[in-house]
PDB file of C-alpha atoms and ligand atoms in Angstrom:
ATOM      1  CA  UNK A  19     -30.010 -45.531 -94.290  1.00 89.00           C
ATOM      2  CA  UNK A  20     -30.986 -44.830 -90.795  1.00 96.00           C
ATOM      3  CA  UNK A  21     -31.207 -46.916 -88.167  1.00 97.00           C
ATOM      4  CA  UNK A  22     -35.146 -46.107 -86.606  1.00 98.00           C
ATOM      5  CA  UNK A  23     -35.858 -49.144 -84.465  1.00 98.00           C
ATOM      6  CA  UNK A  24     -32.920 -51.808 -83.341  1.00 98.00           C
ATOM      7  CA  UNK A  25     -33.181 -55.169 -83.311  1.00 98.00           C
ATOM      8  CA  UNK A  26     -33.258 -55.163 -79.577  1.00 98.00           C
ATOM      9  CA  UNK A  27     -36.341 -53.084 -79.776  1.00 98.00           C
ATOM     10  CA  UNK A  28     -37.857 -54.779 -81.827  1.00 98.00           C
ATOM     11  CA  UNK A  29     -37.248 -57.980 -79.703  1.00 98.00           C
ATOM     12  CA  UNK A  30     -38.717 -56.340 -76.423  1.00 98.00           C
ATOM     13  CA  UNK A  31     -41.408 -54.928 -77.884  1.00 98.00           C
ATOM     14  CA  UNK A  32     -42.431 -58.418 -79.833  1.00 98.00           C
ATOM     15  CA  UNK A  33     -42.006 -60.402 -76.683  1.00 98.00           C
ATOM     16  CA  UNK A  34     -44.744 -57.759 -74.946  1.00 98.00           C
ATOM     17  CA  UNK A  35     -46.806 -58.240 -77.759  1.00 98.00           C
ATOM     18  CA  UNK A  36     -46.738 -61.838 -77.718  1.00 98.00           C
ATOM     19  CA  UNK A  37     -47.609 -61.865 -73.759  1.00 98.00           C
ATOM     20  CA  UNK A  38     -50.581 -59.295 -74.512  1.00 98.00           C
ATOM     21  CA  UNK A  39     -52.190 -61.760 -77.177  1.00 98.00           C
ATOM     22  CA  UNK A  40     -51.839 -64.514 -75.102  1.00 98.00           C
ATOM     23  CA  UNK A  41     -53.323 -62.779 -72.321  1.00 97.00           C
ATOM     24  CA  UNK A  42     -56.147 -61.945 -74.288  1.00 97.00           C
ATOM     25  CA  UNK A  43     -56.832 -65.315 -75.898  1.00 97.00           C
ATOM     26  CA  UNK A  44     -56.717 -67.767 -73.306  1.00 96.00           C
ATOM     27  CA  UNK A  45     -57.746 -70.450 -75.656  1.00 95.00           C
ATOM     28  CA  UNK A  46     -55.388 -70.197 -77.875  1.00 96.00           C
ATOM     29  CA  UNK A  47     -55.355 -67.605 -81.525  1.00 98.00           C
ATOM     30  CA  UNK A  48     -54.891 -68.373 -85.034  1.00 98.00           C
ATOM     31  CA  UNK A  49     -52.447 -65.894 -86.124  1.00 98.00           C
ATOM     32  CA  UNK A  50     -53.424 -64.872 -89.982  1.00 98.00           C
ATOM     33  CA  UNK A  51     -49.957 -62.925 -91.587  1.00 98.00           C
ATOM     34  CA  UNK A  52     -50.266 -61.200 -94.567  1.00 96.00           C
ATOM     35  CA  UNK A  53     -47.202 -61.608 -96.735  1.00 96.00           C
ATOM     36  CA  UNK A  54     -45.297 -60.693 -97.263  1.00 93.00           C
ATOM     37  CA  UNK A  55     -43.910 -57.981 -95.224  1.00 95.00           C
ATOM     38  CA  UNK A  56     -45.351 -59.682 -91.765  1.00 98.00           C
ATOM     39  CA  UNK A  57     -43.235 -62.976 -91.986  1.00 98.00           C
ATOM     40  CA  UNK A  58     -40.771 -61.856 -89.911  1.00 98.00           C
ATOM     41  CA  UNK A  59     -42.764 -60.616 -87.327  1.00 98.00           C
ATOM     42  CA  UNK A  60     -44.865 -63.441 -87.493  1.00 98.00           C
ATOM     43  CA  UNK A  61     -41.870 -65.709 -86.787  1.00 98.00           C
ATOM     44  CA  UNK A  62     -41.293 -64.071 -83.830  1.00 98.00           C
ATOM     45  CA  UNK A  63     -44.258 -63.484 -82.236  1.00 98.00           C
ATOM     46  CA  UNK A  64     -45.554 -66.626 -82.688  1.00 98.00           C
ATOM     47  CA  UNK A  65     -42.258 -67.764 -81.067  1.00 98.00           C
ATOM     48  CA  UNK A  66     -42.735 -65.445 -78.039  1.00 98.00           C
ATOM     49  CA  UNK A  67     -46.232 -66.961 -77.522  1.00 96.00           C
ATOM     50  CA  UNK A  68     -46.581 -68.507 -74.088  1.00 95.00           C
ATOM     51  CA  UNK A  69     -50.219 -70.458 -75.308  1.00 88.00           C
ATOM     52  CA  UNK A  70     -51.136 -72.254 -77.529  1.00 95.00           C
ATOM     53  CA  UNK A  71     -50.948 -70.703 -81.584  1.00 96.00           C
ATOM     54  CA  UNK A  72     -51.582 -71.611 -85.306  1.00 98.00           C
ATOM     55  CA  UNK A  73     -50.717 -69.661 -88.328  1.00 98.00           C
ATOM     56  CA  UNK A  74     -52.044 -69.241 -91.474  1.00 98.00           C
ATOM     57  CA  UNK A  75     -51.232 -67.212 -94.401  1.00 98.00           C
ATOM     58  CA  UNK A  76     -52.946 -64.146 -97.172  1.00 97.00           C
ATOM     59  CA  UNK A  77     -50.646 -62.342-100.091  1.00 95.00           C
ATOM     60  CA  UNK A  78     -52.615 -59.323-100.689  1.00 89.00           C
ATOM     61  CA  UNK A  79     -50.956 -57.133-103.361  1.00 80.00           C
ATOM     62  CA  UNK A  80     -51.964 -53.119-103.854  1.00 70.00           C
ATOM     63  CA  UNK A  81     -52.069 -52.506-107.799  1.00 57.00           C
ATOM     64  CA  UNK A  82     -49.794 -49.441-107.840  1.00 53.00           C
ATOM     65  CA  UNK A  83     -46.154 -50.086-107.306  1.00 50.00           C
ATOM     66  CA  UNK A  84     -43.810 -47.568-105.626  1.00 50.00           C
ATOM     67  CA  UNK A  85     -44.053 -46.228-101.946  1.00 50.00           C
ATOM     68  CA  UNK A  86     -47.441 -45.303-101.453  1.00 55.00           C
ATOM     69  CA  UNK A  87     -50.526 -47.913-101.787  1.00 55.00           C
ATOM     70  CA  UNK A  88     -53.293 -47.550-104.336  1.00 57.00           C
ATOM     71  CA  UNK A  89     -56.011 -48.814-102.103  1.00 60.00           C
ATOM     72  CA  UNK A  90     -57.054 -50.938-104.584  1.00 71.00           C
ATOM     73  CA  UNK A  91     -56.247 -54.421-103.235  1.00 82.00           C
ATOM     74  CA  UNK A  92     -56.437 -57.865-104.831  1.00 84.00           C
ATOM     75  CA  UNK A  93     -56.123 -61.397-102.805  1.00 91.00           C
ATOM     76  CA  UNK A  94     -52.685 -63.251-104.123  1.00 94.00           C
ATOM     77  CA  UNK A  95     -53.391 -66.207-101.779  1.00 96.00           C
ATOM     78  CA  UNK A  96     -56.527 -67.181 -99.856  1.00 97.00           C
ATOM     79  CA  UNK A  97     -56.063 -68.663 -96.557  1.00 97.00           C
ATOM     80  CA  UNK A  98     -55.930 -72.753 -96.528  1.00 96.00           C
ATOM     81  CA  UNK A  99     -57.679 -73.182 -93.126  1.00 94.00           C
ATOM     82  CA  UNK A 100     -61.460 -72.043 -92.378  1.00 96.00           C
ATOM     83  CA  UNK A 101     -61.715 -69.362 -89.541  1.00 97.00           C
ATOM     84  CA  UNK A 102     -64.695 -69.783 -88.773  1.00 98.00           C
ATOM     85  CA  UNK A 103     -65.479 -69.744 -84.798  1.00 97.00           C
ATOM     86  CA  UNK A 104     -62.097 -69.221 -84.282  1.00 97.00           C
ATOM     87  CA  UNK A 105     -59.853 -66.501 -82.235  1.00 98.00           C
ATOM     88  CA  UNK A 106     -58.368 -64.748 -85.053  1.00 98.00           C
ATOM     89  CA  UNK A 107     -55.528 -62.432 -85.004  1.00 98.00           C
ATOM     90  CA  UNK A 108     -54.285 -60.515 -88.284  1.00 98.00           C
ATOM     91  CA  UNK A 109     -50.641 -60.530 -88.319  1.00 98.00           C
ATOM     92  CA  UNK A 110     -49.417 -57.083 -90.454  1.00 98.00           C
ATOM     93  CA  UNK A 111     -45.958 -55.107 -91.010  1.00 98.00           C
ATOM     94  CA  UNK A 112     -47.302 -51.930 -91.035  1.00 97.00           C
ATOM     95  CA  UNK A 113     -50.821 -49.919 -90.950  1.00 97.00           C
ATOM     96  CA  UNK A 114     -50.558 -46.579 -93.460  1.00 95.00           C
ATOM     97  CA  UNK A 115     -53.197 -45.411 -95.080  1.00 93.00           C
ATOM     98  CA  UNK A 116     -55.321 -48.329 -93.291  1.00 94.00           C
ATOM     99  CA  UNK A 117     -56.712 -49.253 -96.304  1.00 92.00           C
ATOM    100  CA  UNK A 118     -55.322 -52.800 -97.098  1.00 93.00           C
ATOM    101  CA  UNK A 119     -56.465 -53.931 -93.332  1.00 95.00           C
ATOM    102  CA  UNK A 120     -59.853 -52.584 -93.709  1.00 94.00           C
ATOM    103  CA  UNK A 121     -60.040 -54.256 -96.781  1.00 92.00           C
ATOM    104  CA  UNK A 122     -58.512 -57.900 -95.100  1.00 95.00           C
ATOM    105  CA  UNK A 123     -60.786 -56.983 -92.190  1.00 96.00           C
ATOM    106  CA  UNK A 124     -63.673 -57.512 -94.397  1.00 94.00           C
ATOM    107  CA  UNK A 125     -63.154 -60.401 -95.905  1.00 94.00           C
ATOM    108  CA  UNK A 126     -62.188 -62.279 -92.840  1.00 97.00           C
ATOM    109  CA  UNK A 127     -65.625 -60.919 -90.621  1.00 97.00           C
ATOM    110  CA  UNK A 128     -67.705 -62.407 -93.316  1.00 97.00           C
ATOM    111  CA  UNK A 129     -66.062 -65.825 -92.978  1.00 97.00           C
ATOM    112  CA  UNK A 130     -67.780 -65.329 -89.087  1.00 98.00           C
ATOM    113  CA  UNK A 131     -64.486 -65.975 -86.444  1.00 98.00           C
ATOM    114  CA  UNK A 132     -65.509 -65.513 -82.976  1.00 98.00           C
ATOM    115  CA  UNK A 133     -63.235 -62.433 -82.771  1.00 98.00           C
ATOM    116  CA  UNK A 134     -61.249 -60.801 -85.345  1.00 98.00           C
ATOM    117  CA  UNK A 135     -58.278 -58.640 -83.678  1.00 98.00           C
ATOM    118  CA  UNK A 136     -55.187 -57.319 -85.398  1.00 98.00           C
ATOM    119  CA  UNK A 137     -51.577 -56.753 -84.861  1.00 98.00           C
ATOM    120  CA  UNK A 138     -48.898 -54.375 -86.387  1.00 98.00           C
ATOM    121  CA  UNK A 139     -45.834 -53.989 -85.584  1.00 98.00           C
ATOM    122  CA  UNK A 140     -45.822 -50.467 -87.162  1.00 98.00           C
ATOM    123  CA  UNK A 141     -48.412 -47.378 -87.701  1.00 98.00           C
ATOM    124  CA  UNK A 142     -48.037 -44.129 -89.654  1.00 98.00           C
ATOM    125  CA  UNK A 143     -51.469 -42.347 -87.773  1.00 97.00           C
ATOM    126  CA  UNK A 144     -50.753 -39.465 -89.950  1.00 96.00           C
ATOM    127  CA  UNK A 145     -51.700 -40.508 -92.457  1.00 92.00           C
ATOM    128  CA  UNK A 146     -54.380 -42.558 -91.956  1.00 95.00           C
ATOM    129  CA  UNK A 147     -56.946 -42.540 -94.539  1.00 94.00           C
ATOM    130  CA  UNK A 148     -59.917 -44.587 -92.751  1.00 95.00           C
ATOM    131  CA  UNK A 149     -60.365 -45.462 -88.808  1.00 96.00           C
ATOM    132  CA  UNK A 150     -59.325 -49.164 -88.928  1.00 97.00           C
ATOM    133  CA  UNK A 151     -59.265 -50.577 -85.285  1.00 98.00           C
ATOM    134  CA  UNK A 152     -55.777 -52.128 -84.464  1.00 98.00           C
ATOM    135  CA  UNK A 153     -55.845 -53.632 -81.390  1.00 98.00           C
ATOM    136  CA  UNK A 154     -52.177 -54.322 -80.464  1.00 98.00           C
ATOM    137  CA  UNK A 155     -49.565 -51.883 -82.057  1.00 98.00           C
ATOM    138  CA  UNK A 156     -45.721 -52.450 -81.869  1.00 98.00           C
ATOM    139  CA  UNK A 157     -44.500 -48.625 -82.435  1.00 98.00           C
ATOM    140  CA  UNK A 158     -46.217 -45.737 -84.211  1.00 98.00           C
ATOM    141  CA  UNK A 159     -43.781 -43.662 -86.209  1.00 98.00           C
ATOM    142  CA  UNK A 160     -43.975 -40.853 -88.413  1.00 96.00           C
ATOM    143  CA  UNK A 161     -43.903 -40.346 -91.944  1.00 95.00           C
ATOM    144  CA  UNK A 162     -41.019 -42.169 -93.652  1.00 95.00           C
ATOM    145  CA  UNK A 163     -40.857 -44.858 -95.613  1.00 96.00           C
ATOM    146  CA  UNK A 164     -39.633 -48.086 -93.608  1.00 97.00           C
ATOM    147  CA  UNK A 165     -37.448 -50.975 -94.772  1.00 98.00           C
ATOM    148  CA  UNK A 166     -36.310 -54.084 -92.530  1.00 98.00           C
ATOM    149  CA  UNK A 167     -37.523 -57.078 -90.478  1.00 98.00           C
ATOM    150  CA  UNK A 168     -39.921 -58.139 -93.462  1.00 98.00           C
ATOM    151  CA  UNK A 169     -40.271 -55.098 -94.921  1.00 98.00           C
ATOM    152  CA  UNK A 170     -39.097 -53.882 -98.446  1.00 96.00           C
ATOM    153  CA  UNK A 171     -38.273 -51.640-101.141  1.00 96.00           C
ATOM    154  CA  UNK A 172     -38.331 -53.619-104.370  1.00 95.00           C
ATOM    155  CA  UNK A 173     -38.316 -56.721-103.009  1.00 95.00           C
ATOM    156  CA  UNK A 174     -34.919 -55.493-100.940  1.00 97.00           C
ATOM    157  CA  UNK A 175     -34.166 -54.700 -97.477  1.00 98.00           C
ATOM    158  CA  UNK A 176     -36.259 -57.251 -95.771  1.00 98.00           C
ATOM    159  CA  UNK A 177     -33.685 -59.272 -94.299  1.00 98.00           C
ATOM    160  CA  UNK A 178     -32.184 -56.565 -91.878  1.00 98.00           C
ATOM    161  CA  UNK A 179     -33.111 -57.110 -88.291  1.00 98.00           C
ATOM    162  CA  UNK A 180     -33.982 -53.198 -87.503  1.00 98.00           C
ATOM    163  CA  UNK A 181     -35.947 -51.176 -88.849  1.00 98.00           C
ATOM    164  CA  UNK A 182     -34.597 -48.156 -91.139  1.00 98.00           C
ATOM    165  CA  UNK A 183     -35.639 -45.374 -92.786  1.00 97.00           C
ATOM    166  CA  UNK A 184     -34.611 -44.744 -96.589  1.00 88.00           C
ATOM    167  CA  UNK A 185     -35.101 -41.881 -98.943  1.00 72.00           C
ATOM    168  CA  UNK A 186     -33.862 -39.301 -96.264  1.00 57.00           C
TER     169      UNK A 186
HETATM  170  P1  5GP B  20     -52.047 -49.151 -96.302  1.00 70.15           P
HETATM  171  O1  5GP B  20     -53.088 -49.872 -97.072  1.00 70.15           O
HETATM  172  O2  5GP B  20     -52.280 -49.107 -94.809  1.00 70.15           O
HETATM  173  O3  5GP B  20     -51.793 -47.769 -96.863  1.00 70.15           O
HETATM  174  O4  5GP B  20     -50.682 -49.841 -96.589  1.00 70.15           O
HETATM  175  C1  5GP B  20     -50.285 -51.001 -96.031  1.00 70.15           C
HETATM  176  C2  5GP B  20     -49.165 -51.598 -96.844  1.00 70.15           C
HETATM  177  O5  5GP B  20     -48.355 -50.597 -97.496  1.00 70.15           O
HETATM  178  C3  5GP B  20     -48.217 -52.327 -95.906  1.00 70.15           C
HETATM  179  O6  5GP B  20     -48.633 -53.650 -95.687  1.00 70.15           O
HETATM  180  C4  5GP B  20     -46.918 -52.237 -96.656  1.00 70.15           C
HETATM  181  O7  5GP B  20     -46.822 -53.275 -97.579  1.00 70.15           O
HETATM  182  C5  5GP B  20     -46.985 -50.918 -97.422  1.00 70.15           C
HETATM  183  N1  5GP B  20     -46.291 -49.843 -96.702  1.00 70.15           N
HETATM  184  C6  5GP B  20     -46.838 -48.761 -96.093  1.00 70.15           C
HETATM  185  N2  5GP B  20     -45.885 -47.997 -95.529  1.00 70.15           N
HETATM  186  C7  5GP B  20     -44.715 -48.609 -95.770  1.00 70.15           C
HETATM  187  C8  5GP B  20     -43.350 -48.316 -95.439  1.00 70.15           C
HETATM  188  O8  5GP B  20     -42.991 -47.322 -94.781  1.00 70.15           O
HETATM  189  N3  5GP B  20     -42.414 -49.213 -95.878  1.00 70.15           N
HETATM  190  C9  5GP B  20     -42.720 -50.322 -96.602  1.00 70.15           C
HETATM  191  N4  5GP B  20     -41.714 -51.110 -96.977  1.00 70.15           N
HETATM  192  N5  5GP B  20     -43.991 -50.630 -96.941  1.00 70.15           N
HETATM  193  C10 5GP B  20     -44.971 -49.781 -96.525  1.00 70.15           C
END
């Protein structure tokens, strides 16, 4: 495995992140992570936040296994809070294909917040299969397959602090 992103990168960049949010939500944001690949990140971004924050949680699951998503995705676990009015901010490991946040984006405009923005820590723009807007991105990389700071290969891997690339 390859070392792509350190844990002090990660850090630095997070930290930004959290500043930009706040910046942007002066009233405070309800932070929605999908899990479970965005629990990390979650943690610490919503840690870095200098306002005021909530969190709330959706397991989405794509039906095909393996590397590459299906598009077809199913809801594992609904949020437990209404959104409603509220400043929401989807909290996501990575943006591929952009289907799975197009998807999430859709179910969580016709619950009618006051603003729906999202977050990533990572995006693959090659190979994007739909424009999804992502308002604040952590680093775009290129086409490998990721493992680390929440994210996994069967359900391994997502304990590192960095961010690695497998399968090279
Ligand atoms: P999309 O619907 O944008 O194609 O895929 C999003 C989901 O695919 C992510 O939330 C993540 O679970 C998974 N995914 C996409 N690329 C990678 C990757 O490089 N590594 C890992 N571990 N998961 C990925």
């Amino acid at each position: 495995m390859q070392v792509l992103l350190s844990e002090a990168d990660i850090q630095t960049r997070v930290r930004d992140l959290a500043n930009e949010i706040a910046r942007d939500h002066p009233d405070g944001v309800h932070l929605v992570a999908v899990l479970k690949g965005a629990f990390v990140f979650l943690s610490d971004l919503a840690r870095a936040m200098p306002g005021h924050c909530s969190v709330d949680f959706m397991a989405v699951s794509s039906y095909g296994k393996g590397t590459s998503s299906s598009g077809q995705v199913q809801v594992l676990k609904d949020l437990s809070s209404d959104v409603e009015g509220r400043d929401i901010v989807i909290v996501e490991d990575i943006v591929d294909t952009g289907l799975t946040l197009t998807y999430l984006q859709q179910i969580l405009r016709a619950r009618s917040p006051r603003h729906l923005r999202t977050a990533c820590l990572l995006s693959k723009p090659s190979r994007r299969k739909v424009d999804v807007p992502v308002e604040y991105i952590g680093f775009t990389i290129e086409d490998k397959f990721v493992v680390g700071y929440g994210l996994d290969y069967a359900e391994k891997y997502r304990n590192l602090p960095y961010i690695a690339v497998i399968g090279d």
